[in-house]
Short mmCIF file of C-alpha atoms in Angstrom, two decimals:
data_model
loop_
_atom_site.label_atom_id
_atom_site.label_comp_id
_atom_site.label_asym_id
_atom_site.label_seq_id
_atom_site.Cartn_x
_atom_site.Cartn_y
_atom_site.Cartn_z
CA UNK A 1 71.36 203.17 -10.49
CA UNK A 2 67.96 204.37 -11.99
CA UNK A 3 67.92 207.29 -14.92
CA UNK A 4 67.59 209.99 -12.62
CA UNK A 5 69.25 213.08 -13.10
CA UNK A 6 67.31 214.43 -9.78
CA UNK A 7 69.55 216.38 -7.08
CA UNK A 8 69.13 214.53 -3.30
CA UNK A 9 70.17 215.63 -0.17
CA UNK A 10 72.80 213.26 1.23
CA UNK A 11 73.74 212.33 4.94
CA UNK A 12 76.82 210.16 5.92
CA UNK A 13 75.55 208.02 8.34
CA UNK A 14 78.01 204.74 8.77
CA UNK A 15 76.79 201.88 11.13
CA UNK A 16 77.77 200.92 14.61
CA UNK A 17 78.76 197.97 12.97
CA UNK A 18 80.95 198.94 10.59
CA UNK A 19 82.61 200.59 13.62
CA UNK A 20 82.68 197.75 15.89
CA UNK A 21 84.07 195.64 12.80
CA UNK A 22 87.23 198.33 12.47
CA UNK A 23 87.83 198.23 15.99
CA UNK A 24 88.24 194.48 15.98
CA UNK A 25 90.54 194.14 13.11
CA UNK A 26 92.39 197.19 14.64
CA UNK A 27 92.89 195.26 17.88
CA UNK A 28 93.89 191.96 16.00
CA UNK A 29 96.58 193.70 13.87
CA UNK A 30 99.65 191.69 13.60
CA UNK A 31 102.83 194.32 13.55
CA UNK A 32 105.87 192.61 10.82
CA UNK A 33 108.88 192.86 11.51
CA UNK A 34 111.54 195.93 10.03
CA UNK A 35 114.88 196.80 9.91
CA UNK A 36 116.01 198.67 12.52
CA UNK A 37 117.83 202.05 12.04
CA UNK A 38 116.15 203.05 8.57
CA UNK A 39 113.32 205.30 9.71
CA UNK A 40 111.23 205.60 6.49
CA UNK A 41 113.65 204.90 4.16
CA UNK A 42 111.55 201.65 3.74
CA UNK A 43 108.40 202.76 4.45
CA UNK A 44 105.99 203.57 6.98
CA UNK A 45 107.87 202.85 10.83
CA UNK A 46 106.43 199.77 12.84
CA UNK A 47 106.99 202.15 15.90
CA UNK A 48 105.16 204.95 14.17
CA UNK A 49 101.89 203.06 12.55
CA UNK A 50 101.72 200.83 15.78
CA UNK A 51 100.96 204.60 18.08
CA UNK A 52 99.01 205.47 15.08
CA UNK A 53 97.11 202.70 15.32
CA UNK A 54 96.45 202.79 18.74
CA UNK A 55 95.13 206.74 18.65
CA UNK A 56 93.17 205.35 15.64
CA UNK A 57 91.39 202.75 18.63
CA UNK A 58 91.09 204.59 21.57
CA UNK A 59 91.21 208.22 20.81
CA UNK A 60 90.02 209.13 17.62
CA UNK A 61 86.49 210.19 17.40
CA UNK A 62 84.74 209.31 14.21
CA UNK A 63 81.12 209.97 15.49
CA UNK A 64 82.24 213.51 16.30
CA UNK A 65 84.09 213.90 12.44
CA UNK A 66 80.65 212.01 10.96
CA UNK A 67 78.89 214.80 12.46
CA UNK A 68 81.49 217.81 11.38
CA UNK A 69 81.08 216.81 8.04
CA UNK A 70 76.92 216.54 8.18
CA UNK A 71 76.82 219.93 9.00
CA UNK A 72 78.15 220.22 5.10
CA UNK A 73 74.78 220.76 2.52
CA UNK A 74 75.86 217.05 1.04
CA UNK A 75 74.56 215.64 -2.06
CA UNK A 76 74.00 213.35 -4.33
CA UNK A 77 73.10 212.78 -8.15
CA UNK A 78 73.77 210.53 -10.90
CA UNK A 79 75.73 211.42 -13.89
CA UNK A 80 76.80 209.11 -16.88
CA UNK A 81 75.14 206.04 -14.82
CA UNK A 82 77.68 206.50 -11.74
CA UNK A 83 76.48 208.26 -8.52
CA UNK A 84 78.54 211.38 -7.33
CA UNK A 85 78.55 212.99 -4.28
CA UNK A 86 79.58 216.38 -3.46
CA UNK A 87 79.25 219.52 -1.05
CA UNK A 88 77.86 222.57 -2.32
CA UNK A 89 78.29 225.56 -0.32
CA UNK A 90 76.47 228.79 -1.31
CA UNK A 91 78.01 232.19 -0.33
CA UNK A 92 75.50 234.50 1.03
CA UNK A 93 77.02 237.28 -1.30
CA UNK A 94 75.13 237.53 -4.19
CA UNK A 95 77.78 238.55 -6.76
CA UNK A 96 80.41 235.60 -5.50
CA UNK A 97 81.96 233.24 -8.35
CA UNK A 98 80.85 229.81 -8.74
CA UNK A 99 84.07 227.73 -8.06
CA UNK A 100 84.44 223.62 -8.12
CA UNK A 101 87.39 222.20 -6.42
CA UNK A 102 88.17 218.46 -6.82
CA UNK A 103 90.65 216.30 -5.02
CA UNK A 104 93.26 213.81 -6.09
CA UNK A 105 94.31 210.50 -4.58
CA UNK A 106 94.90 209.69 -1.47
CA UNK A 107 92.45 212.71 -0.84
CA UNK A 108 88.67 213.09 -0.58
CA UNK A 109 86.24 216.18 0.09
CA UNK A 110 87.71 216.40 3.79
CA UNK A 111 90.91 218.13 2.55
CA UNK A 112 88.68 221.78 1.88
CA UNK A 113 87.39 222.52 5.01
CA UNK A 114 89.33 224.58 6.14
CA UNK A 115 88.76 226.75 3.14
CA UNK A 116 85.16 226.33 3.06
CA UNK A 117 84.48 229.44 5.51
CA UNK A 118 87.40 231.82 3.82
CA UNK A 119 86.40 231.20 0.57
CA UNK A 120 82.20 231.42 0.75
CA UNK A 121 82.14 234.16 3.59
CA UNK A 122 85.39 236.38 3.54
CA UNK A 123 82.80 239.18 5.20
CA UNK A 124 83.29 236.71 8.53
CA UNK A 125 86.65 236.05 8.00
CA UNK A 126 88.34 239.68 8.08
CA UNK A 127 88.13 239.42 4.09
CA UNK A 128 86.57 241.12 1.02
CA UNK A 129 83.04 240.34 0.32
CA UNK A 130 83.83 240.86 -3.72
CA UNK A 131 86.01 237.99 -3.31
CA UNK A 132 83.24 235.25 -2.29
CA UNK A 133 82.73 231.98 -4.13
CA UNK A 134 80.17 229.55 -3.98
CA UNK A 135 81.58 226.17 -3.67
CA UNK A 136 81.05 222.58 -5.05
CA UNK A 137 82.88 219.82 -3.63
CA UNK A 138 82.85 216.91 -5.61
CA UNK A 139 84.04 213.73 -4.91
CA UNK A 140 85.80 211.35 -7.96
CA UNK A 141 83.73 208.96 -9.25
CA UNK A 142 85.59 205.81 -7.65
CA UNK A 143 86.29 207.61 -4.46
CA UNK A 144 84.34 207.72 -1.37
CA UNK A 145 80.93 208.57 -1.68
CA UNK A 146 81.02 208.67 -5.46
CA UNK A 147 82.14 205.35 -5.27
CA UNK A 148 82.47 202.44 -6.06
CA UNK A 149 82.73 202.71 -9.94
CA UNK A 150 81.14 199.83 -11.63
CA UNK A 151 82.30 199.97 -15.22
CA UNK A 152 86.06 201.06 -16.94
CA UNK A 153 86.60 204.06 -19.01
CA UNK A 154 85.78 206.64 -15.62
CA UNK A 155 89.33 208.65 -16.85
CA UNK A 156 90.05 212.16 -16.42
CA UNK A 157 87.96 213.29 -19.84
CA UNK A 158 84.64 211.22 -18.63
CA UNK A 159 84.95 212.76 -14.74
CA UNK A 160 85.10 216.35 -16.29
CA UNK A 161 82.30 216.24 -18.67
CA UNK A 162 80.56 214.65 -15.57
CA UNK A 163 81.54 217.99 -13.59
CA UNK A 164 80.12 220.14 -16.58
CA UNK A 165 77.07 218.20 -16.56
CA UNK A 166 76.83 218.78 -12.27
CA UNK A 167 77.43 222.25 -12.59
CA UNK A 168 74.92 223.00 -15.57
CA UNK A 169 72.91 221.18 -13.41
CA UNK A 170 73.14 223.43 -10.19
CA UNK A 171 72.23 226.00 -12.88
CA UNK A 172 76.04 227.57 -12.98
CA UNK A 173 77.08 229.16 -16.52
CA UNK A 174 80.17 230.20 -16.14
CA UNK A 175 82.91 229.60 -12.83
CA UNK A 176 86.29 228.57 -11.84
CA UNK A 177 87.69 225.23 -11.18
CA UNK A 178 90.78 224.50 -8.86
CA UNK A 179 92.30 221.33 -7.38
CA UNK A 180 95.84 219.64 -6.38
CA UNK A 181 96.23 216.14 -7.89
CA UNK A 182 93.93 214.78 -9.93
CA UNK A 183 92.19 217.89 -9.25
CA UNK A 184 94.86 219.84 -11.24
CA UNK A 185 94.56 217.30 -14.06
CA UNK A 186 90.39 217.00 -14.39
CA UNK A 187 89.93 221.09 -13.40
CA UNK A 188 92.71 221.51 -16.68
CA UNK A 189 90.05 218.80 -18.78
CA UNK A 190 87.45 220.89 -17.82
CA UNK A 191 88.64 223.68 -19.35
CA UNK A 192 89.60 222.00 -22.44
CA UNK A 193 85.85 220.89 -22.86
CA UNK A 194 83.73 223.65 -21.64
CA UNK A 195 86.02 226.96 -22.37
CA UNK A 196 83.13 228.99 -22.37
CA UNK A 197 81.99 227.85 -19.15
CA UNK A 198 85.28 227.95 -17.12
CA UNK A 199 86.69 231.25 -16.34
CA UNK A 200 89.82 230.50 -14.97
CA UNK A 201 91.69 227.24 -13.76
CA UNK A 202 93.84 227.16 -10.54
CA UNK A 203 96.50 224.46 -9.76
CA UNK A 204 98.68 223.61 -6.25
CA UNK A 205 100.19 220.95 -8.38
CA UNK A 206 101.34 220.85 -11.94
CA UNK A 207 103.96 217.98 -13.41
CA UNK A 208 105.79 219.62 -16.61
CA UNK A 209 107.35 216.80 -18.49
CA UNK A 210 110.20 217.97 -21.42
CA UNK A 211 109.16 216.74 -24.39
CA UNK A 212 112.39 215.74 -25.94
CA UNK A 213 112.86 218.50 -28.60
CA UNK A 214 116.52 219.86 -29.08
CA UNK A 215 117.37 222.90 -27.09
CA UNK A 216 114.44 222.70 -24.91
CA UNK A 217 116.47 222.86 -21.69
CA UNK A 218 119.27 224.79 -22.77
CA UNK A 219 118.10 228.08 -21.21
CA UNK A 220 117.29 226.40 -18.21
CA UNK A 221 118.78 227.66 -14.69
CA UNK A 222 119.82 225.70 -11.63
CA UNK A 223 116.55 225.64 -10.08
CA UNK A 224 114.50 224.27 -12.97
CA UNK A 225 117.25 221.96 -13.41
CA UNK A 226 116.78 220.74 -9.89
CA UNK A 227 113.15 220.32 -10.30
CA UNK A 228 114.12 218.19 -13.25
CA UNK A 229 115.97 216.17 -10.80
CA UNK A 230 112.48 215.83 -8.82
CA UNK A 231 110.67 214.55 -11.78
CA UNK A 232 112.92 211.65 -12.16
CA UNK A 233 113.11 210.86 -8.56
CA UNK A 234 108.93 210.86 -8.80
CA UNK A 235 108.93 208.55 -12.27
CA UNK A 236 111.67 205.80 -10.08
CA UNK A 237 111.78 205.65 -6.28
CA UNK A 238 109.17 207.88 -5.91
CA UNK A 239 106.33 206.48 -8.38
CA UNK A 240 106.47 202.87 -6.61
CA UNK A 241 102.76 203.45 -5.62
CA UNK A 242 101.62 204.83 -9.10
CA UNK A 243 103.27 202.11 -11.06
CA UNK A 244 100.83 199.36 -8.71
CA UNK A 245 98.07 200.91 -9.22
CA UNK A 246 98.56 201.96 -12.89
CA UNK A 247 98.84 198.24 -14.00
CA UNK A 248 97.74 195.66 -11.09
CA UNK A 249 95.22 197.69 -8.77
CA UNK A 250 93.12 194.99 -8.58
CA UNK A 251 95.88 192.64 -6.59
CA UNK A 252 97.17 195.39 -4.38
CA UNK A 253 92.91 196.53 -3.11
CA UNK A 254 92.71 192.92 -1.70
CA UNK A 255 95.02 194.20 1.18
CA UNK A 256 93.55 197.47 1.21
CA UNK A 257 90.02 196.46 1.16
CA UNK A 258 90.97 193.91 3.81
CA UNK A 259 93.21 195.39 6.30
CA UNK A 260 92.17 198.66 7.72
CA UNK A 261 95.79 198.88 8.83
CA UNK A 262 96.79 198.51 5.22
CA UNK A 263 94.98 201.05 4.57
CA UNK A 264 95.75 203.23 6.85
CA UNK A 265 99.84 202.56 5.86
CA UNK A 266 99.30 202.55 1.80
CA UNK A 267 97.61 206.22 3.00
CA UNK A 268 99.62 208.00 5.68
CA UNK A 269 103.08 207.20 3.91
CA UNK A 270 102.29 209.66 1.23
CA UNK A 271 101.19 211.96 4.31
CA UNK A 272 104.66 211.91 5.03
CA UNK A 273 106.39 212.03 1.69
CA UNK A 274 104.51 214.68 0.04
CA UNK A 275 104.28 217.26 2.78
CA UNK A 276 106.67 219.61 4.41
CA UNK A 277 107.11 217.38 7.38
CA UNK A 278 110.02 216.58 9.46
CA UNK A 279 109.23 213.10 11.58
CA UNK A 280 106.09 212.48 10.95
CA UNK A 281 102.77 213.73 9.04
CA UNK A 282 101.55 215.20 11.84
CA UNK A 283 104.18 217.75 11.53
CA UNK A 284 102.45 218.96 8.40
CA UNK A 285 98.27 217.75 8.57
CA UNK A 286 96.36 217.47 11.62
CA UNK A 287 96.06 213.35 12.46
CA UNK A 288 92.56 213.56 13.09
CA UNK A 289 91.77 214.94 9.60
CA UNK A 290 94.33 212.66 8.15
CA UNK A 291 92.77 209.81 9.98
CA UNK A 292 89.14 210.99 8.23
CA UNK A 293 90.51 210.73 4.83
CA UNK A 294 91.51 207.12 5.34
CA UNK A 295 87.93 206.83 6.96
CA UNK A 296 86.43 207.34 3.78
CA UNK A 297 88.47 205.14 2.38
CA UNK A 298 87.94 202.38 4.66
CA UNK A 299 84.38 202.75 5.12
CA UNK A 300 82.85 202.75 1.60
CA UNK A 301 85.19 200.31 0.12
CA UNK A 302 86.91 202.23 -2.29
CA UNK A 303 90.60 201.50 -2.67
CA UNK A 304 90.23 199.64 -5.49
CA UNK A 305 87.82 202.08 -7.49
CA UNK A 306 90.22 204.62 -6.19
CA UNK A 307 93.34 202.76 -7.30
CA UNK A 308 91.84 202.18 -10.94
CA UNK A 309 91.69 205.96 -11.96
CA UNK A 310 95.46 205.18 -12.24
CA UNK A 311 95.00 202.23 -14.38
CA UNK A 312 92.55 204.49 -16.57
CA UNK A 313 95.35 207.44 -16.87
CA UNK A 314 98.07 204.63 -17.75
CA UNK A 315 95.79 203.29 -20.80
CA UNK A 316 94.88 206.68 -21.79
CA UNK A 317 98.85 207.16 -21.93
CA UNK A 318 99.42 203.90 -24.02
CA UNK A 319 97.13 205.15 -26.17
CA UNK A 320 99.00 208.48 -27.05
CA UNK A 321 96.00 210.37 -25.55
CA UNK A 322 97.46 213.34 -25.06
CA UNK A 323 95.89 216.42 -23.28
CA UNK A 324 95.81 219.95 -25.65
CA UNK A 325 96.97 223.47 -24.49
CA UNK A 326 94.52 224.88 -21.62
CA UNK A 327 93.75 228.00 -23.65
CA UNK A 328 91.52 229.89 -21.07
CA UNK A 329 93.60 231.96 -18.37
CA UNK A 330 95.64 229.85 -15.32
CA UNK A 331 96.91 229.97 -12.40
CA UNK A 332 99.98 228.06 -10.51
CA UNK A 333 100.57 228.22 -6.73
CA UNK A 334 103.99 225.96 -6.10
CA UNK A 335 104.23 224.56 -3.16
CA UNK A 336 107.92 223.45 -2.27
CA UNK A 337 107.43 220.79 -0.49
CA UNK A 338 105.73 218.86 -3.32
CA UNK A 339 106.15 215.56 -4.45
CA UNK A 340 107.19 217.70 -8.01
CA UNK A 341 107.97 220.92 -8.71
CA UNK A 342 106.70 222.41 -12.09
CA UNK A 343 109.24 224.63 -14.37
CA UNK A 344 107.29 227.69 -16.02
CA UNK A 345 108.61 227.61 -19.73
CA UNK A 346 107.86 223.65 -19.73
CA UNK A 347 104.09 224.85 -18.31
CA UNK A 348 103.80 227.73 -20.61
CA UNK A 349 103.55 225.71 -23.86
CA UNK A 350 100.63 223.70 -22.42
CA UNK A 351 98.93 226.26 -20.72
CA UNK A 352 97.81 229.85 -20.76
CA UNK A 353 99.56 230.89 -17.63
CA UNK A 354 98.92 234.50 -16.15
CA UNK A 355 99.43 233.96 -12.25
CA UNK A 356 102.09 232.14 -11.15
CA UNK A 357 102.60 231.72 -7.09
CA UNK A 358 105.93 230.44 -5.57
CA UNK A 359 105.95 229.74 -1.84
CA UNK A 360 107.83 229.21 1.00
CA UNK A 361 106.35 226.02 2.53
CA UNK A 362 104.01 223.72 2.68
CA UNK A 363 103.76 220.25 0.16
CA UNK A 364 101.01 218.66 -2.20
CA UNK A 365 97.89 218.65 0.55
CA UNK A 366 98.08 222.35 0.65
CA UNK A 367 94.93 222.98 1.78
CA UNK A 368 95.49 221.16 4.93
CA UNK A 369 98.93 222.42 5.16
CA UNK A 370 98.52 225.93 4.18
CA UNK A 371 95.14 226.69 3.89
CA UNK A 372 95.25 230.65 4.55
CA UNK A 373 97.95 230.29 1.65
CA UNK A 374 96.11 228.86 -0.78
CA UNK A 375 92.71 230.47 -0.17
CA UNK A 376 94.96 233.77 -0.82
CA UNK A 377 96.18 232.83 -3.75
CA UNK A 378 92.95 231.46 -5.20
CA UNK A 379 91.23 234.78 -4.23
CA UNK A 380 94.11 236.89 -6.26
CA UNK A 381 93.55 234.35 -9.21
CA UNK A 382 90.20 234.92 -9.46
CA UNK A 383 89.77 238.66 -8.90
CA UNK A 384 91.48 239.68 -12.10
CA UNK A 385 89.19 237.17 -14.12
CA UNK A 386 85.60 238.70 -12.31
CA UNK A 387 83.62 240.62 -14.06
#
């Protein structure tokens, strides 16, 4: 891209060609076979993905989502040489907080709509008016329309200096960052580099690691000791996915960028996993926004750009790169249904915690599962840190 550091309007506007292409390799997909009476204990179903795969043909509308989404204020810019998209939503209330709420992986943009109206209008949606926020929706360098990357080092430090660069540039001093995922972990950076710019941080997700010291755990009760039990099911059986992408990404995208239906699997089993489902993601996400995330995916190429962030953490790791204490003022809403579950006195020695939020349900893509939830906790975060 050219040195511009000019703000244009963006439009998603995907060819009848690239449609016609998905539909053919959706048609030609050859099913393998499975083991029968093991539900996902493998994986994704063949019964499951092969319905899936035939709403994904007939039924699903992407034209109609394409033109959902346009109805977004879209944009793009480029920062650090990389191109990033995002949505930026002003409130009509003059005094609302500037907020920027990233993603994670295998998310994108689409997973905030739902909170777009709630959390820039609360006047039109039986809220407060005080507790407005303008919104920027970013996506990841890597992911979607911020995507593909074209050189290493895009790691959680570079994408949030990029965001304090994007939000000096939309002429914001000072506001709130929030996100789930990689969201939690570059919305935590963000805080660490520009702590006189970021009010506040919220998290729906938050991994609290011991770090080996005598006595740590010895006041710990049965319920932190259970979500101790999570951690180490989400480093083995769990982390299958991470550990790919953290050290061979490259290998594993020639599937995904090849086979929509790989895709589409490599996406929707984590749909499943990491939600409060029952059978099937559906019972937690609406498919048709589900089946929009893996759009993005899909149509701009980006599983391996996507899949490389990991890569970038695990180096970062090897290194001994370790993030500091978050010293301005955060917020935790814990969602039980996520893939971890993070233990307060563990968080409270990285982190200046002063709201924590435990709930009853809903998993990691709380703002599709539990979006009146999370905009209410967001809104109680920030209102003690206005002024």
């Amino acid at each position: 891209m050219s040195n511009n550091t000019g703000i244009q309007p963006f439009r998603i506007e995907v060819p009848q060609a690239d449609l016609d292409y998905l539909n053919e390799r959706l048609t030609r997909f050859r099913c393998p076979d499975q083991l029968p009476g093991l539900g996902w204990q493998l994986g994704v179903p063949t019964e499951y993905l092969s319905e899936l795969i035939a709403y994904w043909r007939s039924d699903y509308d992407w034209n109609a989502q394409e033109k959902t989404l346009n109805e977004l204020p879209q944009f793009v810019t480029e920062i650090d040489g990389q191109r990033v998209h995002f949505v930026h939503v002003r409130s009509p209330e003059p005094t609302a907080t500037p907020l920027i709420m990233t993603h994670g992986w295998p998310g994108s943009f689409v997973e905030f709509l739902d909170l777009i109206g709630p959390l820039t209008d609360p006047r039109a949606h039986d809220g407060d008016p005080a507790h407005a926020f303008h919104l920027v929706l970013p996506s990841i360098p890597g992911f979607g329309f911020s995507g593909p990357t074209t050189e290493p080092g895009w790691n959680i430090n570079r994408v949030a200096r990029a965001w304090a660069e994007l939000m000096a540039r939309l002429g914001y001093e000072r506001y709130g960052a929030q996100g789930g995922d990689w969201g939690s972990g570059i919305s935590q950076e963000l805080a660490r580099i520009a702590p006189e710019q970021v009010i506040g941080v919220h998290v729906n997700y938050l991994t609290t690691f011991p770090s080996g010291m005598p006595g740590e755990l010895d006041d710990l009760g049965p319920e932190d000791h259970r979500r101790l039990g999570l951690l180490e099911r989400f480093q083995g059986d769990f982390g299958g996915y991470m550990a790919i992408q953290s050290t061979r990404p490259q290998t594993l995208a020639y599937g995904l960028a090849d086979s929509p239906v790989g895709q589409l699997a490599w996406i929707v089993e984590k749909f499943k996993e990491w939600t409060d489902s029952v059978e099937r993601p559906e019972d937690a996400v609406d498919r048709d926004r589900m089946l929009t995330n893996v759009m993005l995916y899909w149509l701009t190429n980006t599983a391996a750009s996507a899949a490389r962030f990991y890569y970038e953490f695990a180096q970062n790791m090897a290194r001994g790169d370790y993030p500091s204490r978050v010293e301005v003022p955060m917020g935790v809403a814990v969602f039980p249904k996520d893939i971890v579950l993070p233990i307060r006195a563990l968080a409270e020695r990285g982190a200046n915690i002063v709201h924590w939020s435990e709930f009853d349900r809903g998993g990691h893509f709380a703002a599709l599962e539990q979006p009146t939830l999370l905009v209410d906790d967001i809104r109680t975060f920030f209102d003690a840190l206005r002024g």
